[in-house]
């Protein structure tokens, strides 16, 4: 075991999440271990308790508690090594690559980062995405486990800092596609309900669920955060379902899923927020449409538009639909060629 260390965040490390900074400095320490040390207050920043997702900045001092030696984690590291099958799979997900960034079309069901019960995830597999570089690419944002679509990684630490700053400053534009139960009215609008974590940690994952808070009550609700989502109905399946485009103006946990459910139009296949056992009879509620359509979440990060961190050129990345959503589109007769790339763009619309 090592001794307690007090490390100052360097000026070249840019503003970033604490867990990412920690894993770059101590790669043999798992994500689950980092989160546990934060919960116990053993990892601190400038003397204060922090969460693994807390942001740190150059000049801050991180207290690093005694850690197991790298040799002690050799067996765990061997177990988490990328298999040939996973390496082939994650490389097949690449939809864009240059000397600075890599974009994946993340498949549904694959977590972006690990935890106490997650050993197979994008961050672990990214070692297979070096493509000749000494270091593996770095995550700069996240998608939920069951959400598919565009996921961006930086190939160098400097580019990671620039992209992280761009996401935080909302200089990127993300458009999601979803199928929702019923048809939202009006057909284009903005949802401004705040979000707060639900209490409890039951077997059904209640502690991971977000509750919507009326905008006027956000400031008076402890730990609640403001959240904004733009939505637009692209087309409909009579009154039973709608293909919608969603733009998360803010980036809160489960924001799109919670906001659409709060409108009374949960995303199809969303058992957590829509109630997978509720059959939608056309009145706009219930995440079940029947058959295999409802078995998987119909939420896909369709596109990401950003300014390239090195060249400054406008970059528009698009991810094809995952297999289960493509089957739904084919079944109901929807076609991506029939809708605008950005329905919120007045010139295009």
XYZ file of C-alpha atoms in Angstrom:
349
model
C 0.000 0.000 0.000
C 1.181 3.526 -0.762
C 1.147 6.434 1.694
C -1.234 9.393 1.636
C -0.341 11.787 -1.188
C -1.310 15.430 -1.743
C -1.181 16.094 -5.489
C -1.733 19.443 -7.200
C -3.696 19.426 -10.448
C -1.352 20.657 -13.171
C -2.011 23.605 -15.455
C -1.791 21.287 -18.472
C -4.453 18.920 -17.180
C -7.406 21.227 -17.923
C -10.732 21.146 -16.123
C -12.058 17.592 -15.982
C -13.900 15.028 -13.878
C -12.100 13.833 -10.764
C -12.493 10.132 -11.631
C -10.911 10.635 -15.050
C -7.988 12.566 -13.561
C -7.570 9.830 -10.947
C -7.550 6.971 -13.431
C -5.000 8.687 -15.628
C -2.670 9.079 -12.665
C -3.477 5.700 -11.107
C -4.649 3.458 -13.981
C -4.579 0.319 -11.824
C -7.357 1.679 -9.559
C -10.846 0.713 -10.754
C -13.757 3.085 -11.258
C -15.690 1.308 -8.532
C -12.797 1.771 -6.088
C -12.607 5.494 -6.871
C -16.334 5.935 -6.237
C -16.087 4.026 -2.944
C -13.147 6.139 -1.752
C -15.120 9.282 -2.568
C -18.189 8.053 -0.680
C -16.029 7.322 2.365
C -14.409 10.773 2.156
C -10.929 9.359 1.663
C -10.442 11.221 -1.609
C -10.763 14.970 -1.040
C -10.183 18.127 -3.065
C -8.886 21.203 -1.247
C -9.869 19.450 1.983
C -13.522 18.978 1.038
C -15.545 15.869 0.255
C -16.232 15.275 -3.420
C -17.992 12.898 -5.776
C -16.259 10.905 -8.486
C -17.984 13.089 -11.092
C -16.936 16.376 -9.444
C -14.984 18.787 -11.621
C -11.442 19.716 -10.666
C -9.349 22.606 -11.933
C -5.625 23.406 -12.200
C -4.134 24.420 -8.861
C -6.499 22.383 -6.712
C -4.989 19.847 -4.306
C -6.255 16.263 -4.379
C -5.823 14.062 -1.315
C -4.984 10.563 -2.514
C -5.391 7.923 0.227
C -3.201 4.820 0.544
C -3.716 2.709 -2.568
C -2.932 -0.934 -3.322
C 0.271 -1.487 -5.258
C -0.069 -2.049 -8.973
C 1.221 -5.589 -8.535
C -1.702 -6.319 -6.209
C -4.132 -5.538 -8.992
C -2.378 -7.631 -11.654
C -4.933 -10.420 -11.472
C -7.848 -7.990 -11.829
C -6.147 -6.241 -14.742
C -5.621 -9.538 -16.522
C -9.296 -10.359 -16.107
C -10.327 -7.002 -17.581
C -8.039 -7.278 -20.615
C -9.842 -6.686 -23.922
C -10.712 -9.936 -25.645
C -10.176 -10.356 -29.371
C -13.938 -10.478 -29.884
C -14.502 -7.237 -27.947
C -11.608 -5.539 -29.737
C -13.115 -6.436 -33.093
C -16.556 -5.303 -31.954
C -15.480 -1.885 -30.629
C -13.364 -1.174 -33.718
C -16.383 -1.942 -35.886
C -18.246 0.786 -33.976
C -15.895 3.525 -35.248
C -17.754 5.947 -37.536
C -15.055 8.665 -37.658
C -11.345 8.799 -36.892
C -8.506 11.261 -37.426
C -5.293 12.113 -35.582
C -7.169 13.846 -32.769
C -10.595 12.299 -32.192
C -12.502 9.045 -32.580
C -16.291 8.788 -32.826
C -18.164 5.572 -32.090
C -21.692 4.432 -32.727
C -22.113 2.947 -29.252
C -24.364 -0.110 -29.234
C -27.268 -0.261 -26.764
C -26.620 -2.254 -23.604
C -22.906 -1.409 -23.412
C -21.957 0.892 -20.486
C -19.622 3.792 -21.203
C -17.744 3.436 -17.902
C -17.336 0.698 -15.327
C -18.607 0.425 -11.793
C -18.690 -2.086 -8.991
C -20.707 -4.512 -11.159
C -19.538 -3.427 -14.619
C -16.285 -4.840 -15.973
C -17.115 -4.740 -19.675
C -17.544 -1.188 -20.953
C -16.342 1.306 -23.565
C -13.613 2.783 -21.352
C -12.141 -0.681 -20.805
C -12.391 -1.586 -24.499
C -10.896 1.717 -25.664
C -7.456 0.164 -25.240
C -8.223 -1.511 -28.584
C -8.704 1.929 -30.168
C -5.120 3.172 -29.883
C -4.494 2.741 -33.634
C -0.742 3.246 -33.163
C -0.884 5.767 -30.298
C 0.910 5.091 -26.993
C -2.140 5.992 -24.888
C -5.709 4.835 -25.233
C -8.312 7.472 -26.205
C -10.147 9.350 -23.467
C -13.884 9.710 -22.928
C -15.123 13.308 -22.990
C -18.876 12.740 -22.455
C -21.272 9.894 -21.692
C -24.350 8.048 -22.895
C -26.652 5.901 -20.763
C -26.035 2.157 -20.959
C -29.180 1.482 -22.992
C -28.839 4.551 -25.232
C -27.052 4.038 -28.548
C -25.377 6.491 -30.870
C -22.562 8.995 -31.284
C -19.915 8.818 -28.564
C -16.772 10.953 -28.860
C -13.272 10.096 -27.567
C -10.131 12.241 -27.590
C -6.812 10.737 -28.669
C -4.625 13.094 -26.612
C -4.918 14.789 -23.245
C -4.846 18.283 -24.782
C -7.706 17.484 -27.155
C -9.638 15.908 -24.271
C -9.387 19.176 -22.355
C -10.597 21.200 -25.329
C -13.543 18.898 -25.997
C -14.539 18.738 -22.337
C -14.596 22.536 -22.247
C -16.693 22.636 -25.431
C -19.290 20.264 -23.971
C -19.467 22.225 -20.731
C -19.837 25.519 -22.599
C -22.600 23.953 -24.740
C -20.656 24.628 -27.914
C -21.658 21.235 -29.293
C -25.083 20.237 -30.608
C -26.544 16.807 -29.943
C -29.725 15.552 -31.567
C -31.347 12.351 -30.350
C -34.014 10.297 -32.086
C -36.649 8.495 -30.041
C -39.987 6.774 -30.358
C -42.451 7.934 -27.717
C -45.864 6.657 -26.712
C -48.662 8.850 -28.043
C -48.147 12.160 -29.853
C -46.854 15.199 -27.919
C -48.874 18.402 -28.247
C -47.826 20.913 -29.326
C -45.687 19.095 -31.878
C -42.670 21.264 -31.051
C -41.775 22.661 -27.652
C -39.390 22.990 -24.738
C -39.473 21.122 -21.420
C -37.991 22.978 -18.443
C -38.671 20.696 -15.472
C -35.783 20.471 -13.021
C -34.396 17.082 -11.967
C -33.435 15.571 -8.623
C -32.419 12.030 -7.669
C -35.167 9.915 -6.161
C -34.574 8.715 -2.592
C -33.867 5.093 -1.793
C -31.770 2.365 -3.361
C -34.241 -0.462 -3.835
C -33.795 -3.598 -5.893
C -35.467 -1.849 -8.822
C -32.823 0.860 -8.888
C -35.128 3.562 -7.493
C -32.089 5.507 -6.279
C -30.931 5.857 -9.867
C -34.213 7.387 -11.019
C -34.628 11.128 -11.521
C -37.736 13.006 -10.405
C -39.063 16.023 -12.290
C -39.486 19.266 -10.331
C -41.615 22.209 -11.458
C -39.315 25.032 -12.654
C -40.692 27.324 -9.959
C -39.761 24.857 -7.218
C -36.217 23.994 -8.328
C -34.437 26.596 -6.200
C -36.330 25.474 -3.101
C -35.664 21.767 -3.683
C -32.368 20.470 -2.215
C -29.978 19.035 -4.848
C -32.392 19.773 -7.709
C -30.845 21.036 -10.943
C -32.432 22.953 -13.783
C -32.822 21.018 -17.022
C -34.003 22.010 -20.491
C -34.977 19.805 -23.436
C -36.195 20.863 -26.886
C -38.393 18.380 -28.750
C -39.947 18.169 -32.206
C -42.335 15.573 -33.629
C -40.932 14.257 -36.906
C -43.864 11.990 -37.848
C -46.450 9.803 -36.154
C -47.970 6.334 -36.101
C -51.603 7.472 -35.908
C -52.097 8.501 -32.259
C -50.208 5.574 -30.770
C -46.605 6.708 -31.160
C -44.388 9.421 -32.543
C -40.859 9.684 -33.883
C -39.366 12.690 -32.107
C -36.095 14.585 -32.246
C -34.704 15.687 -28.875
C -32.016 18.227 -28.025
C -30.689 18.168 -24.440
C -29.885 21.858 -23.903
C -28.551 20.821 -20.509
C -26.952 17.446 -19.882
C -28.527 15.904 -16.773
C -28.738 12.216 -15.891
C -31.694 10.535 -17.646
C -32.887 13.990 -18.715
C -34.568 13.032 -21.987
C -36.235 9.944 -20.527
C -37.565 11.765 -17.457
C -38.750 14.798 -19.407
C -40.691 12.821 -22.007
C -42.319 10.698 -19.303
C -43.299 13.865 -17.425
C -45.085 15.078 -20.586
C -47.052 11.831 -20.591
C -45.157 10.443 -23.575
C -42.499 8.051 -22.249
C -39.873 6.668 -24.605
C -40.886 3.265 -25.929
C -39.127 0.421 -24.118
C -38.274 2.546 -21.072
C -39.246 0.373 -18.123
C -37.758 2.782 -15.594
C -39.736 5.874 -16.589
C -42.563 4.533 -18.722
C -43.572 1.395 -16.927
C -42.751 -1.484 -19.267
C -45.841 -3.325 -18.085
C -48.229 -0.557 -19.174
C -49.871 -1.154 -22.516
C -50.354 2.007 -24.561
C -53.919 2.042 -25.855
C -53.470 5.283 -27.787
C -54.039 7.757 -24.966
C -50.386 8.763 -24.797
C -49.280 6.772 -21.763
C -47.428 3.500 -21.357
C -44.092 2.484 -22.824
C -45.456 -0.731 -24.347
C -46.572 -0.882 -27.971
C -46.660 -4.672 -28.134
C -44.354 -7.353 -29.503
C -40.602 -6.999 -29.635
C -40.822 -3.240 -30.333
C -41.129 -2.550 -26.607
C -38.361 -4.792 -25.382
C -35.524 -2.280 -25.852
C -35.205 1.437 -25.231
C -35.854 3.450 -28.391
C -33.436 6.312 -27.742
C -30.501 6.989 -30.063
C -27.891 9.777 -30.143
C -28.354 10.398 -33.854
C -25.927 13.269 -34.479
C -23.269 15.453 -32.913
C -22.134 18.740 -34.420
C -19.023 20.474 -33.117
C -16.051 22.564 -34.087
C -12.956 20.409 -34.519
C -10.599 21.123 -31.570
C -7.527 21.278 -33.831
C -8.600 22.337 -37.331
C -11.528 24.532 -36.322
C -13.640 22.994 -39.095
C -17.323 22.269 -38.482
C -17.754 18.545 -37.959
C -21.112 16.768 -38.237
C -21.144 13.146 -37.051
C -24.115 10.873 -37.718
C -24.741 7.387 -36.307
C -26.977 4.837 -38.073
C -29.871 3.450 -36.031
C -29.196 0.337 -33.931
C -30.704 -2.899 -35.188
C -33.807 -2.904 -32.956
C -34.729 0.671 -33.890
C -34.034 0.072 -37.587
C -36.522 -2.827 -37.452
C -39.124 -0.530 -35.895
C -38.567 2.106 -38.593
C -38.947 -0.540 -41.300
C -42.047 -2.019 -39.691
C -43.942 1.300 -39.495
C -42.595 2.680 -42.784
C -40.496 5.577 -41.484
C -37.488 6.753 -43.508
C -34.681 9.071 -42.395
C -34.652 10.636 -45.852
C -38.125 12.040 -45.269
C -37.219 14.290 -42.337
C -34.827 17.237 -41.874
C -31.399 16.612 -40.391
C -32.111 19.344 -37.828
C -35.860 20.016 -37.421
C -35.050 22.948 -35.115
C -33.212 24.781 -37.915
C -35.756 27.232 -39.336
C -33.943 27.464 -42.679
C -33.873 23.685 -43.105
C -37.371 23.075 -41.753
